[in-house]
PDB file of C-alpha atoms and ligand atoms in Angstrom:
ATOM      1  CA  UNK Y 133      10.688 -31.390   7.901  1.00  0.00           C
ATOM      2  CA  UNK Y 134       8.682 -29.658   5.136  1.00  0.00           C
ATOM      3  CA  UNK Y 135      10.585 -27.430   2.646  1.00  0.00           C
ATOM      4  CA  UNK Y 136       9.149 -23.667   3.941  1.00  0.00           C
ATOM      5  CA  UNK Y 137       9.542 -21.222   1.493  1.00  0.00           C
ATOM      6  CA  UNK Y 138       9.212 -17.099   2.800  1.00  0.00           C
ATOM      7  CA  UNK Y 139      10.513 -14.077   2.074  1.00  0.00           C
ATOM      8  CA  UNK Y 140      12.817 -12.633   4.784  1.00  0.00           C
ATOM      9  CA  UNK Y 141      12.128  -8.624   6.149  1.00  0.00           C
ATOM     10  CA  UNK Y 142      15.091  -7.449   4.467  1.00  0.00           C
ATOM     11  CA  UNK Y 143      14.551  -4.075   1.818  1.00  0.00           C
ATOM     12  CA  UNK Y 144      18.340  -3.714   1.439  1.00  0.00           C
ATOM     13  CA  UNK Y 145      18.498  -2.515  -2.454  1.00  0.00           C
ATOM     14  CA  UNK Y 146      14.975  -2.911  -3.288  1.00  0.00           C
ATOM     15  CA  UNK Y 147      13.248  -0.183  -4.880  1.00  0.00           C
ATOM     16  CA  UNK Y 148       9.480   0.695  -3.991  1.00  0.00           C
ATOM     17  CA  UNK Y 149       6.460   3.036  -5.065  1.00  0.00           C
ATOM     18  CA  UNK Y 150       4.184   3.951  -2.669  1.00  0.00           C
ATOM     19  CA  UNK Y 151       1.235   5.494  -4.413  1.00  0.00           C
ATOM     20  CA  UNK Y 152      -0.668   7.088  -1.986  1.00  0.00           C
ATOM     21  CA  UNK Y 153      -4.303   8.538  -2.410  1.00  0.00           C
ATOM     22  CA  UNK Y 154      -4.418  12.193  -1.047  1.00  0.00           C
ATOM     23  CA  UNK Y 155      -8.111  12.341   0.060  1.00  0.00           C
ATOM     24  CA  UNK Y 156      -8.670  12.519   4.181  1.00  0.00           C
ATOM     25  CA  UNK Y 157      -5.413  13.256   3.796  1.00  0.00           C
ATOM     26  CA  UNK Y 158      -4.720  13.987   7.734  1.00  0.00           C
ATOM     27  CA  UNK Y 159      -4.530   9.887   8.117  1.00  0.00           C
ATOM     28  CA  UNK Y 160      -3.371   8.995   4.562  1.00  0.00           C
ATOM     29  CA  UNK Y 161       0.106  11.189   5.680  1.00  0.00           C
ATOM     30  CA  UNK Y 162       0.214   9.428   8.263  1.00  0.00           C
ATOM     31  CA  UNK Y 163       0.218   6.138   6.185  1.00  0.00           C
ATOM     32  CA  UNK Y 164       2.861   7.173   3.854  1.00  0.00           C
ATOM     33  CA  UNK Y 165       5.244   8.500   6.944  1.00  0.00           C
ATOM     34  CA  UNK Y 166       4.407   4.737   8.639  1.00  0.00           C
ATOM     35  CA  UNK Y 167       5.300   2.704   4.935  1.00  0.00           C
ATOM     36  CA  UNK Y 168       8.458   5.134   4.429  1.00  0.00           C
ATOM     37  CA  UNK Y 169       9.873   4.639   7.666  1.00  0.00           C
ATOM     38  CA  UNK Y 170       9.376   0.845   7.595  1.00  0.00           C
ATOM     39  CA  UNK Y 171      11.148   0.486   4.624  1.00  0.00           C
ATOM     40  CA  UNK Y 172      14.342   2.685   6.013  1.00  0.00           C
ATOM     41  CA  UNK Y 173      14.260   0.283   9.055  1.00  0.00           C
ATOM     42  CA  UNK Y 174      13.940  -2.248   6.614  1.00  0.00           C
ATOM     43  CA  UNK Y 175      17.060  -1.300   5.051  1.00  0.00           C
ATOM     44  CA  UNK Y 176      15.787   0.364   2.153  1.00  0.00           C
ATOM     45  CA  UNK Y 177      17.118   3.745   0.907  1.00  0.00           C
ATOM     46  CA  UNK Y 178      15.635   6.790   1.107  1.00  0.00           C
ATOM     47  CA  UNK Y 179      16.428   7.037  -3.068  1.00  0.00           C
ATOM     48  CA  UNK Y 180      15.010   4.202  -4.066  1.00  0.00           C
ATOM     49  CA  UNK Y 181      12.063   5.018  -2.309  1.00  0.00           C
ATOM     50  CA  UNK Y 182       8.998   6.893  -4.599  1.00  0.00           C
ATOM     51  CA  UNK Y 183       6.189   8.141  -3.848  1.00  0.00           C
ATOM     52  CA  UNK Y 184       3.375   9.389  -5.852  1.00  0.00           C
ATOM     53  CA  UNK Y 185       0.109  10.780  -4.770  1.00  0.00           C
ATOM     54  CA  UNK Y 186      -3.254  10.975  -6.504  1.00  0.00           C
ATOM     55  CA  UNK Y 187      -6.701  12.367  -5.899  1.00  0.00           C
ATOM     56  CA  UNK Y 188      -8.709   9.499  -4.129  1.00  0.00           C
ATOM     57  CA  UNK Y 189      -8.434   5.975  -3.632  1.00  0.00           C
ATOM     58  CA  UNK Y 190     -10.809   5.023  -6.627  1.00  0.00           C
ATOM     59  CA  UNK Y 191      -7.595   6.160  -8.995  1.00  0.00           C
ATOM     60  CA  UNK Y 192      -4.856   3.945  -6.810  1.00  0.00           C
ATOM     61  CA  UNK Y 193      -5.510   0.797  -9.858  1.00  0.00           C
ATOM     62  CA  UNK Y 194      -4.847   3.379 -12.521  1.00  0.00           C
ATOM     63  CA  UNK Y 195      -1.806   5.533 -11.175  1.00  0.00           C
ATOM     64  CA  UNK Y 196      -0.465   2.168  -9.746  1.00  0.00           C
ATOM     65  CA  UNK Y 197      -0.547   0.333 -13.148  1.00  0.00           C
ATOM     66  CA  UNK Y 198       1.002   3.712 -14.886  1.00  0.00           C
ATOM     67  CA  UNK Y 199       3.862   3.369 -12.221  1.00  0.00           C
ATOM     68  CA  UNK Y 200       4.299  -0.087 -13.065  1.00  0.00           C
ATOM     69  CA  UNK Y 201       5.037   0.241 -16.627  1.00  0.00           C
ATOM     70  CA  UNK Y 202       7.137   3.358 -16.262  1.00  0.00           C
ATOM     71  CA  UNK Y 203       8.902   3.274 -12.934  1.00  0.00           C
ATOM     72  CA  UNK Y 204      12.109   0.206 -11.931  1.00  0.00           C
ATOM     73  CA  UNK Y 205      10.728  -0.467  -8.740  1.00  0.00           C
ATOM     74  CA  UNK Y 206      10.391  -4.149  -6.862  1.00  0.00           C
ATOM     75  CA  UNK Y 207       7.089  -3.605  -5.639  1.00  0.00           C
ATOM     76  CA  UNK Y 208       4.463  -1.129  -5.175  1.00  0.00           C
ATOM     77  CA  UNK Y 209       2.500   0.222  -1.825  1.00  0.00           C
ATOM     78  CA  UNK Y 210      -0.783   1.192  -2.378  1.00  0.00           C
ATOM     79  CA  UNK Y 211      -2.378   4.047   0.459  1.00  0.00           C
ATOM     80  CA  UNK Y 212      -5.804   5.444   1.116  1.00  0.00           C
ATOM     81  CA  UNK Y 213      -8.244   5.792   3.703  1.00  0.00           C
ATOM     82  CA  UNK Y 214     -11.688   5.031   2.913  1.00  0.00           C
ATOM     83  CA  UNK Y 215     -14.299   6.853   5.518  1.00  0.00           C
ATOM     84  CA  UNK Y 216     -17.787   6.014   5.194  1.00  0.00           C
ATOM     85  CA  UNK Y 217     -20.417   8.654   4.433  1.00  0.00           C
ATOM     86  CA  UNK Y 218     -24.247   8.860   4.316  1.00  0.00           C
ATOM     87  CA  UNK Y 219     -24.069   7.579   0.933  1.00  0.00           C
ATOM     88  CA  UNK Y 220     -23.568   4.186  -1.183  1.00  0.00           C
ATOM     89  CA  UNK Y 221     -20.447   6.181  -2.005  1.00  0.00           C
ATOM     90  CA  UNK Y 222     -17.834   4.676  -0.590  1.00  0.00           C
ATOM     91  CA  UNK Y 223     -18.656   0.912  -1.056  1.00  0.00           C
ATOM     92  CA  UNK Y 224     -18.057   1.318  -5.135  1.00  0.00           C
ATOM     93  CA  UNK Y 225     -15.059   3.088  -4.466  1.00  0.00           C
ATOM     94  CA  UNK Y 226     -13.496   0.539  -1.630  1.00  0.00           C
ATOM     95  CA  UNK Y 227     -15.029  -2.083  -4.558  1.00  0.00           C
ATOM     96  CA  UNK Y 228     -12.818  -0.526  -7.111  1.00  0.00           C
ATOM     97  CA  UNK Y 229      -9.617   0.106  -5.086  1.00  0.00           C
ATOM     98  CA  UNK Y 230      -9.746  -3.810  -3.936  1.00  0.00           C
ATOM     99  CA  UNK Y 231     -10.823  -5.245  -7.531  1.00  0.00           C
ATOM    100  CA  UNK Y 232      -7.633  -2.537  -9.190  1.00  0.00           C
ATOM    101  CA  UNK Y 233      -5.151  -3.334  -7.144  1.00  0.00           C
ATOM    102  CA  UNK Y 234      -5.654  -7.149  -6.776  1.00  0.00           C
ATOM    103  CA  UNK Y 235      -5.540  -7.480 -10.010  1.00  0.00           C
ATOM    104  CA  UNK Y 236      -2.709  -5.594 -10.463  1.00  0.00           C
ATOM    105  CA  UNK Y 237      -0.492  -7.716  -8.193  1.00  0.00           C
ATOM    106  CA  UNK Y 238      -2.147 -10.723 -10.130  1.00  0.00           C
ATOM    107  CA  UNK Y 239      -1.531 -10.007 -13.281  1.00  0.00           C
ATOM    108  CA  UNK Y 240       1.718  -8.086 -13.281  1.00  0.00           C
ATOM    109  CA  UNK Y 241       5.125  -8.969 -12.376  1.00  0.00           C
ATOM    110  CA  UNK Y 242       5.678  -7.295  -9.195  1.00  0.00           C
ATOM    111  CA  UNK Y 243       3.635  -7.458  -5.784  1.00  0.00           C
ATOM    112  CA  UNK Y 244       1.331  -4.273  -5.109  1.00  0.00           C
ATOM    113  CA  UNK Y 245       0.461  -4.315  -1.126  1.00  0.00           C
ATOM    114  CA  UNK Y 246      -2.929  -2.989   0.526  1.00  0.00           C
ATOM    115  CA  UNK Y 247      -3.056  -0.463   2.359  1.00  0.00           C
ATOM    116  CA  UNK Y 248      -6.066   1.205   2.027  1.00  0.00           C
ATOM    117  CA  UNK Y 249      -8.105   1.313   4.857  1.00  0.00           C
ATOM    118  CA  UNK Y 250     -12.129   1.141   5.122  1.00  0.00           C
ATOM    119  CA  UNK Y 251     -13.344   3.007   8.003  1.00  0.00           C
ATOM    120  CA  UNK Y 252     -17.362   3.244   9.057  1.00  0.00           C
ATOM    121  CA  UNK Y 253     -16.199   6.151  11.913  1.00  0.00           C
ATOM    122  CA  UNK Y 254     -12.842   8.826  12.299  1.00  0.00           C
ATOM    123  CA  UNK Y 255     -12.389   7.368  15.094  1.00  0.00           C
ATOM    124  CA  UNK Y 256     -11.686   3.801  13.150  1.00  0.00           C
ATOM    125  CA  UNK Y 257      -9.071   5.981  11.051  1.00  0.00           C
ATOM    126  CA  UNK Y 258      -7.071   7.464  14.162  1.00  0.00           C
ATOM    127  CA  UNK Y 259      -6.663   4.099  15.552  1.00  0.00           C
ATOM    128  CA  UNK Y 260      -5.493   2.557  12.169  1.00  0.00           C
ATOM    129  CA  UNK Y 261      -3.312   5.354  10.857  1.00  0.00           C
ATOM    130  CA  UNK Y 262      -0.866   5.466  14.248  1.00  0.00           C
ATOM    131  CA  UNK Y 263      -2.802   5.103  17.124  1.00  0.00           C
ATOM    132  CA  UNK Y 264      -4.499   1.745  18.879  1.00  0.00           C
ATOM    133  CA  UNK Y 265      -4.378  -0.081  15.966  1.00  0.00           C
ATOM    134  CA  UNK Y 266      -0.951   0.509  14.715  1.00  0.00           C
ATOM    135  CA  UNK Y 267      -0.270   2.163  11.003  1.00  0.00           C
ATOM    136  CA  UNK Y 268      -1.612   0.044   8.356  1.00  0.00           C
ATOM    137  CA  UNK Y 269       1.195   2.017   5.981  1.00  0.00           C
ATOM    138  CA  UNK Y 270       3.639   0.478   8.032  1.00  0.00           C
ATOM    139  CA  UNK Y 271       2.364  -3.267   7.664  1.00  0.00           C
ATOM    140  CA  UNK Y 272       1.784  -2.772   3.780  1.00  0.00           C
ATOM    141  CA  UNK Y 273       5.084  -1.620   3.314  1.00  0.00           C
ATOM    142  CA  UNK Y 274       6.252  -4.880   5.331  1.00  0.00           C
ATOM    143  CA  UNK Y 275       3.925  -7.496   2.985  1.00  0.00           C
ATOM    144  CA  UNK Y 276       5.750  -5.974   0.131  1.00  0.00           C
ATOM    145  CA  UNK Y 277       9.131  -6.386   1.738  1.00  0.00           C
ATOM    146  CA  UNK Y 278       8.307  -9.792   2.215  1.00  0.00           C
ATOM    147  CA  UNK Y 279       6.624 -10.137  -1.179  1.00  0.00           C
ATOM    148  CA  UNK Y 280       9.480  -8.898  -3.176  1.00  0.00           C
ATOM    149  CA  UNK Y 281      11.991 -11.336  -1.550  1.00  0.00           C
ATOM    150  CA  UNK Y 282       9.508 -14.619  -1.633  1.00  0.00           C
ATOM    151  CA  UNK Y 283       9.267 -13.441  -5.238  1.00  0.00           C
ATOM    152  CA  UNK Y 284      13.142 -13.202  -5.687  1.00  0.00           C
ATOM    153  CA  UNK Y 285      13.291 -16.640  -4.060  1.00  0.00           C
ATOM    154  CA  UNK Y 286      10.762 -18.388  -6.186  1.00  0.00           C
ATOM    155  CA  UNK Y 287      12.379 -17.231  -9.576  1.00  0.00           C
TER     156      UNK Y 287
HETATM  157  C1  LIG D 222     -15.401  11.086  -3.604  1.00  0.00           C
HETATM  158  C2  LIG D 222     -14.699  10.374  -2.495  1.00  0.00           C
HETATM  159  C3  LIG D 222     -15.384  10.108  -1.299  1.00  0.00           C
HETATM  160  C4  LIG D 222     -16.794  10.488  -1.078  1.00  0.00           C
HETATM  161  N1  LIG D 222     -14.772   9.519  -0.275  1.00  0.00           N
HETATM  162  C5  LIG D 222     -13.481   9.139  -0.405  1.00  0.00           C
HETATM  163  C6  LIG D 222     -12.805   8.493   0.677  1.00  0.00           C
HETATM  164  O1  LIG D 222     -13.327   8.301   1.788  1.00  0.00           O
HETATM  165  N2  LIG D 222     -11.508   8.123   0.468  1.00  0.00           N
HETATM  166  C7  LIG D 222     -10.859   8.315  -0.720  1.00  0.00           C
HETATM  167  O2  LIG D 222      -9.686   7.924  -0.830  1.00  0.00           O
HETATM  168  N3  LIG D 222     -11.480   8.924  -1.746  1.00  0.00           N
HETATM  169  C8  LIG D 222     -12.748   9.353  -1.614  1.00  0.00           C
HETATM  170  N4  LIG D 222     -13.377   9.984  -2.633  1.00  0.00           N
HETATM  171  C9  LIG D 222     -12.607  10.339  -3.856  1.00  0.00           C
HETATM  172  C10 LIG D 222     -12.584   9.211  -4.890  1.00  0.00           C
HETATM  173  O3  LIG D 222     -11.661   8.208  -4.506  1.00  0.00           O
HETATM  174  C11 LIG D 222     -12.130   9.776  -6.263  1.00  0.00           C
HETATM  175  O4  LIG D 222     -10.943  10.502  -6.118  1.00  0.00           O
HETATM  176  C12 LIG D 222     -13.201  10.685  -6.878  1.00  0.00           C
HETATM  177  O5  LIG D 222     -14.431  10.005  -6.981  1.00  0.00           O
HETATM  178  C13 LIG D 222     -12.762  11.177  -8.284  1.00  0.00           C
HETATM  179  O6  LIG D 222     -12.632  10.074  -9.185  1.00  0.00           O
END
């Protein structure tokens, strides 16, 4: 049998950051209320839960590496919801958000999950922020669950 190393679903004691973009903010609520409620079912608690906001998803890299530095958490959530519009617009700023926060989890010490999600229609961001296609808060709130203890388990 191979040796499988994986980090269990269990948030008891951990301490998370969602940062959380505020722009179409009717779905990116819905995104934090999906990532917060995973990580009480998760075990977490409610106090060692943050969560800070900022304008647009093109500033998740920079408030995420700010809470990194200055906040004791095990891992950070990163939320926004990316609509396309008649412009180039929103391809440099879905660029940026991927490019920031990947190499945040890369280069820092702590995993930083991805939840933003890039939507060409609304109806794309109803289905992915609670509807048909589940809440993409609540499954980047479980990778970093599962990051933070593979991490603890490969120290
Ligand atoms: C400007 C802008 C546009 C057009 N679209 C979105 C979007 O769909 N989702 C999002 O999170 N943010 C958007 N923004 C705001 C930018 O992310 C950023 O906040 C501004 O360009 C200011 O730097």
């Amino acid at each position: 049998m191979p040796k499988v190393i994986e980090g269990h679903l269990n948030a008891e004691g951990r301490r998370f950051a969602i940062v959380a973009a505020r722009f179409n903010s009717i779905f990116a609520d819905q995104l934090v209320g999906g990532a917060v409620d995973s990580l009480v079912r998760h075990g977490a608690n409610d106090d060692d839960i943050t969560v800070v906001r900022c304008p647009g998803s093109f500033e998740l890299p920079q408030v995420a590496a700010r809470v990194a530095d200055s906040l004791a958490v095990d891992a950070i959530i990163c939320l926004g919801v990316l609509i396309r519009g008649a412009t180039p617009h929103f391809d440099y700023i879905a660029a940026e958000a991927a490019k920031g926060i990947g190499a945040l989890g890369t280069e820092g010490d702590i995993p930083v999950a991805f939840g933003v999600i890039t939507c060409d229609t609304l109806e794309q961001a109803i289905e992915r922020s609670g509807s048909k296609a589940g809440n993409k808060g609540c499954e980047a709130a479980l990778a970093a669950i599962e990051m933070v203890n593979l991490y603890h388990d490969l120290h």
